[in-house]
Every structure is written in C-alpha cells, then in structure tokens.
C-alpha cells in the first residue's frame, strides 16, 4: 500500500505541479504583451521599437510591426489559456499533499523534520499560488489598457508576478530536494 500511495503522490506532483510551474512562469510575458499590438503601418510612418521605445524606420531585412501583429494578437488568448491551466491544475494539485500525508503516515515519518519542513514549504507555496499568483494573473488579464504599448503599471505588475512565480517554483524545488535527500531520515534514502 505504501508503494501505491508513494507512486500516486509522485505522479500527482509531476502531473499537477509541473504544468502550474511552467504555465505560471510563461504567463507574465504573454500578459504583458496582451492587448498591446501596434497596428501595421501602411503609410510608412516610423514604428516604435517594443524593447527600447525608440522611433525608428525598420530596415528592409527587419521584421515590421505588421509582420509581428498576428503572433502578438494571440498574446491575450495565450495568457488566458495559461491562467486556466494554473487554475485547473491548482485544484488537481490538492492530491499531492493528500497522498503525501497518507504516504508519510504509512511510513511512520510524519514527525520527521524533513517532512515537517516539506509540509510547511508546501503550505507556503500553496498560499502563494492561491493568494498571489492566481489573483495577480486575474488582475493582469482584466486590467483595462487601451494604449498601444505596455504601461509601466502593467510591466511592473508582470515583473512582480514573475518574481512571485519564481519564488513559488523555488519552494517546490526545495520540497523535491527534501523528499529525495530526506536529511536525518532513518528510512533510508
């Protein structure tokens, strides 16, 4: 029974937390670009460089705003899709601590320091996801912005969300290491 519980715990972690980590990491880029497409310039007016904000004439071999527009127009849809992945897999991710606690109980290690630390870090990561990452994504998806370039507020919010997501991913990486190494464990590693 212990092997079954451990297998389900590990599979749930890989199949639920992995997609959240990837989708949440990609989200800020697409949310920052969402709704900020520049219309193609047919009259030859200068385009604004997306990275520097400099007005410049595109060289013959450079990509113009019109060339990039179809891909850029997908950013809102991609951002919304990434948010749905995070939201959906967050619910599925509840299986990870449930089966983890069941496995720990079967192994008799619920009071070991490495497991208690892992439980605490998992709780912090879950709180970060529910209280910061998902609401931050929702805010970026619903922020009204009719400008042709990302505003400083949008950029700042996307940067904060990227940092928060990085902390979320780091917490999970630490939990994985603790689960593998099990410092001080008497059950073997």
mmCIF file of C-alpha atoms in Angstrom:
data_model
loop_
_atom_site.group_PDB
_atom_site.id
_atom_site.type_symbol
_atom_site.label_atom_id
_atom_site.label_comp_id
_atom_site.label_asym_id
_atom_site.label_seq_id
_atom_site.Cartn_x
_atom_site.Cartn_y
_atom_site.Cartn_z
ATOM 1 C CA UNK A 1 0.000 0.000 0.000
ATOM 2 C CA UNK A 2 2.887 2.364 0.766
ATOM 3 C CA UNK A 3 4.319 1.937 -2.739
ATOM 4 C CA UNK A 4 0.934 2.692 -4.296
ATOM 5 C CA UNK A 5 0.474 5.828 -2.183
ATOM 6 C CA UNK A 6 4.011 6.989 -2.932
ATOM 7 C CA UNK A 7 3.521 6.360 -6.649
ATOM 8 C CA UNK A 8 0.276 8.343 -6.741
ATOM 9 C CA UNK A 9 1.905 11.136 -4.700
ATOM 10 C CA UNK A 10 4.883 11.402 -7.073
ATOM 11 C CA UNK A 11 2.713 11.171 -10.209
ATOM 12 C CA UNK A 12 0.351 13.821 -8.863
ATOM 13 C CA UNK A 13 3.296 16.089 -8.100
ATOM 14 C CA UNK A 14 4.745 15.675 -11.584
ATOM 15 C CA UNK A 15 1.463 15.921 -13.480
ATOM 16 C CA UNK A 16 -0.136 18.709 -11.414
ATOM 17 C CA UNK A 17 2.637 20.914 -10.068
ATOM 18 C CA UNK A 18 4.806 20.702 -13.204
ATOM 19 C CA UNK A 19 2.202 22.296 -15.511
ATOM 20 C CA UNK A 20 1.485 25.008 -12.942
ATOM 21 C CA UNK A 21 5.186 25.821 -12.690
ATOM 22 C CA UNK A 22 5.587 26.069 -16.465
ATOM 23 C CA UNK A 23 2.321 27.908 -17.207
ATOM 24 C CA UNK A 24 2.780 30.369 -14.352
ATOM 25 C CA UNK A 25 6.346 31.088 -15.497
ATOM 26 C CA UNK A 26 5.217 31.804 -19.071
ATOM 27 C CA UNK A 27 2.179 33.859 -18.090
ATOM 28 C CA UNK A 28 3.831 37.234 -17.268
ATOM 29 C CA UNK A 29 5.374 37.554 -20.739
ATOM 30 C CA UNK A 30 2.123 36.970 -22.559
ATOM 31 C CA UNK A 31 0.073 39.052 -20.128
ATOM 32 C CA UNK A 32 2.497 41.964 -20.519
ATOM 33 C CA UNK A 33 2.109 41.808 -24.292
ATOM 34 C CA UNK A 34 -1.651 41.155 -24.248
ATOM 35 C CA UNK A 35 -3.636 43.892 -25.906
ATOM 36 C CA UNK A 36 -0.577 45.900 -26.847
ATOM 37 C CA UNK A 37 -0.447 45.196 -30.550
ATOM 38 C CA UNK A 38 0.582 48.007 -32.781
ATOM 39 C CA UNK A 39 -1.411 48.280 -35.963
ATOM 40 C CA UNK A 40 0.602 47.756 -39.126
ATOM 41 C CA UNK A 41 1.889 50.960 -40.643
ATOM 42 C CA UNK A 42 0.915 51.070 -44.301
ATOM 43 C CA UNK A 43 1.754 54.728 -44.763
ATOM 44 C CA UNK A 44 5.459 54.365 -43.924
ATOM 45 C CA UNK A 45 5.318 56.165 -40.574
ATOM 46 C CA UNK A 46 8.022 55.172 -38.088
ATOM 47 C CA UNK A 47 7.286 52.253 -35.798
ATOM 48 C CA UNK A 48 8.146 52.230 -32.127
ATOM 49 C CA UNK A 49 10.653 49.597 -31.059
ATOM 50 C CA UNK A 50 8.977 47.358 -28.461
ATOM 51 C CA UNK A 51 12.129 46.916 -26.421
ATOM 52 C CA UNK A 52 13.544 50.444 -26.319
ATOM 53 C CA UNK A 53 10.596 52.661 -27.239
ATOM 54 C CA UNK A 54 12.763 54.401 -29.860
ATOM 55 C CA UNK A 55 11.126 55.653 -33.044
ATOM 56 C CA UNK A 56 12.963 54.140 -35.942
ATOM 57 C CA UNK A 57 12.495 53.192 -39.545
ATOM 58 C CA UNK A 58 12.640 49.413 -39.980
ATOM 59 C CA UNK A 59 15.432 48.189 -42.204
ATOM 60 C CA UNK A 60 14.499 46.144 -45.269
ATOM 61 C CA UNK A 61 15.557 42.897 -43.594
ATOM 62 C CA UNK A 62 13.960 43.714 -40.225
ATOM 63 C CA UNK A 63 10.591 42.496 -39.080
ATOM 64 C CA UNK A 64 7.955 45.241 -39.013
ATOM 65 C CA UNK A 65 5.027 45.640 -36.648
ATOM 66 C CA UNK A 66 2.737 44.321 -39.381
ATOM 67 C CA UNK A 67 4.829 41.161 -39.632
ATOM 68 C CA UNK A 68 4.603 40.577 -35.876
ATOM 69 C CA UNK A 69 0.970 41.551 -35.412
ATOM 70 C CA UNK A 70 -0.674 38.110 -35.916
ATOM 71 C CA UNK A 71 1.541 36.472 -33.274
ATOM 72 C CA UNK A 72 1.149 39.437 -30.915
ATOM 73 C CA UNK A 73 -2.632 39.335 -31.231
ATOM 74 C CA UNK A 74 -2.574 35.835 -29.764
ATOM 75 C CA UNK A 75 -0.998 37.036 -26.507
ATOM 76 C CA UNK A 76 -4.324 37.698 -24.712
ATOM 77 C CA UNK A 77 -5.630 34.252 -25.666
ATOM 78 C CA UNK A 78 -2.377 32.573 -24.651
ATOM 79 C CA UNK A 79 -2.315 34.438 -21.327
ATOM 80 C CA UNK A 80 -5.922 33.422 -20.631
ATOM 81 C CA UNK A 81 -5.112 29.806 -21.531
ATOM 82 C CA UNK A 82 -2.080 29.769 -19.209
ATOM 83 C CA UNK A 83 -4.232 31.174 -16.402
ATOM 84 C CA UNK A 84 -6.830 28.417 -16.962
ATOM 85 C CA UNK A 85 -4.054 25.825 -16.766
ATOM 86 C CA UNK A 86 -2.840 27.257 -13.453
ATOM 87 C CA UNK A 87 -6.369 27.433 -12.027
ATOM 88 C CA UNK A 88 -7.343 23.931 -13.144
ATOM 89 C CA UNK A 89 -4.157 22.216 -12.080
ATOM 90 C CA UNK A 90 -4.234 24.014 -8.716
ATOM 91 C CA UNK A 91 -7.363 22.012 -7.911
ATOM 92 C CA UNK A 92 -5.795 18.768 -9.144
ATOM 93 C CA UNK A 93 -2.660 19.666 -7.166
ATOM 94 C CA UNK A 94 -4.570 19.147 -3.917
ATOM 95 C CA UNK A 95 -3.909 15.447 -4.434
ATOM 96 C CA UNK A 96 -0.184 15.998 -3.863
ATOM 97 C CA UNK A 97 -0.309 16.836 -0.132
ATOM 98 C CA UNK A 98 -3.224 14.449 0.458
ATOM 99 C CA UNK A 99 -1.310 11.456 -0.877
ATOM 100 C CA UNK A 100 1.915 12.797 0.619
ATOM 101 C CA UNK A 101 0.429 12.828 4.100
ATOM 102 C CA UNK A 102 -1.025 9.356 3.570
ATOM 103 C CA UNK A 103 2.387 8.090 2.431
ATOM 104 C CA UNK A 104 4.113 9.737 5.412
ATOM 105 C CA UNK A 105 1.631 8.144 7.793
ATOM 106 C CA UNK A 106 2.232 4.706 6.234
ATOM 107 C CA UNK A 107 5.989 5.165 6.546
ATOM 108 C CA UNK A 108 5.689 6.494 10.097
ATOM 109 C CA UNK A 109 7.664 9.650 9.316
ATOM 110 C CA UNK A 110 5.054 12.338 9.962
ATOM 111 C CA UNK A 111 7.129 13.774 12.811
ATOM 112 C CA UNK A 112 10.483 13.802 10.965
ATOM 113 C CA UNK A 113 11.977 17.262 10.496
ATOM 114 C CA UNK A 114 12.465 16.895 6.721
ATOM 115 C CA UNK A 115 8.789 16.028 6.247
ATOM 116 C CA UNK A 116 7.541 18.777 8.563
ATOM 117 C CA UNK A 117 9.710 21.271 6.672
ATOM 118 C CA UNK A 118 8.352 19.952 3.361
ATOM 119 C CA UNK A 119 4.786 20.286 4.638
ATOM 120 C CA UNK A 120 5.427 23.869 5.749
ATOM 121 C CA UNK A 121 7.039 24.789 2.414
ATOM 122 C CA UNK A 122 4.175 23.135 0.526
ATOM 123 C CA UNK A 123 1.666 25.166 2.545
ATOM 124 C CA UNK A 124 3.597 28.372 1.802
ATOM 125 C CA UNK A 125 3.762 27.503 -1.921
ATOM 126 C CA UNK A 126 0.022 26.749 -1.994
ATOM 127 C CA UNK A 127 -0.757 30.020 -0.216
ATOM 128 C CA UNK A 128 1.468 31.889 -2.649
ATOM 129 C CA UNK A 129 -0.335 30.299 -5.588
ATOM 130 C CA UNK A 130 -3.832 30.951 -4.245
ATOM 131 C CA UNK A 131 -3.229 34.369 -2.689
ATOM 132 C CA UNK A 132 -0.706 35.953 -5.060
ATOM 133 C CA UNK A 133 -0.094 34.136 -8.361
ATOM 134 C CA UNK A 134 -3.678 33.369 -9.434
ATOM 135 C CA UNK A 135 -5.080 36.775 -8.332
ATOM 136 C CA UNK A 136 -2.113 38.517 -9.982
ATOM 137 C CA UNK A 137 -2.820 36.691 -13.219
ATOM 138 C CA UNK A 138 -6.506 37.590 -12.987
ATOM 139 C CA UNK A 139 -5.663 41.270 -12.442
ATOM 140 C CA UNK A 140 -3.344 41.347 -15.446
ATOM 141 C CA UNK A 141 -5.974 39.676 -17.621
ATOM 142 C CA UNK A 142 -8.677 42.141 -16.626
ATOM 143 C CA UNK A 143 -6.626 45.344 -16.446
ATOM 144 C CA UNK A 144 -8.136 47.920 -18.786
ATOM 145 C CA UNK A 145 -5.467 49.196 -21.097
ATOM 146 C CA UNK A 146 -6.278 50.876 -24.390
ATOM 147 C CA UNK A 147 -2.763 52.072 -25.119
ATOM 148 C CA UNK A 148 -0.571 50.803 -27.920
ATOM 149 C CA UNK A 149 2.323 49.964 -25.634
ATOM 150 C CA UNK A 150 2.535 48.262 -22.250
ATOM 151 C CA UNK A 151 2.180 50.778 -19.433
ATOM 152 C CA UNK A 152 4.652 51.000 -16.600
ATOM 153 C CA UNK A 153 1.963 49.626 -14.267
ATOM 154 C CA UNK A 154 1.461 46.590 -16.499
ATOM 155 C CA UNK A 155 5.189 45.996 -16.778
ATOM 156 C CA UNK A 156 5.660 46.372 -13.028
ATOM 157 C CA UNK A 157 2.753 44.036 -12.251
ATOM 158 C CA UNK A 158 4.074 41.455 -14.725
ATOM 159 C CA UNK A 159 7.557 41.718 -13.193
ATOM 160 C CA UNK A 160 6.203 41.279 -9.661
ATOM 161 C CA UNK A 161 4.179 38.288 -10.825
ATOM 162 C CA UNK A 162 7.250 36.763 -12.484
ATOM 163 C CA UNK A 163 9.200 37.174 -9.236
ATOM 164 C CA UNK A 164 6.382 35.674 -7.166
ATOM 165 C CA UNK A 165 6.135 32.759 -9.577
ATOM 166 C CA UNK A 166 9.886 32.249 -9.281
ATOM 167 C CA UNK A 167 9.572 32.035 -5.504
ATOM 168 C CA UNK A 168 6.696 29.546 -5.910
ATOM 169 C CA UNK A 169 8.864 27.390 -8.198
ATOM 170 C CA UNK A 170 11.855 27.658 -5.858
ATOM 171 C CA UNK A 171 9.752 26.458 -2.928
ATOM 172 C CA UNK A 172 8.710 23.388 -4.926
ATOM 173 C CA UNK A 173 12.306 22.720 -5.944
ATOM 174 C CA UNK A 174 13.345 22.767 -2.268
ATOM 175 C CA UNK A 175 10.489 20.392 -1.401
ATOM 176 C CA UNK A 176 11.615 17.989 -4.131
ATOM 177 C CA UNK A 177 15.190 18.019 -2.814
ATOM 178 C CA UNK A 178 13.953 17.412 0.736
ATOM 179 C CA UNK A 179 11.816 14.497 -0.480
ATOM 180 C CA UNK A 180 14.789 12.905 -2.240
ATOM 181 C CA UNK A 181 17.552 13.583 0.299
ATOM 182 C CA UNK A 182 15.432 13.216 3.471
ATOM 183 C CA UNK A 183 18.074 14.648 5.813
ATOM 184 C CA UNK A 184 18.203 12.822 9.131
ATOM 185 C CA UNK A 185 15.800 10.116 7.955
ATOM 186 C CA UNK A 186 16.155 6.609 9.311
ATOM 187 C CA UNK A 187 14.068 5.089 6.500
ATOM 188 C CA UNK A 188 16.995 5.268 4.067
ATOM 189 C CA UNK A 189 17.486 7.479 1.047
#
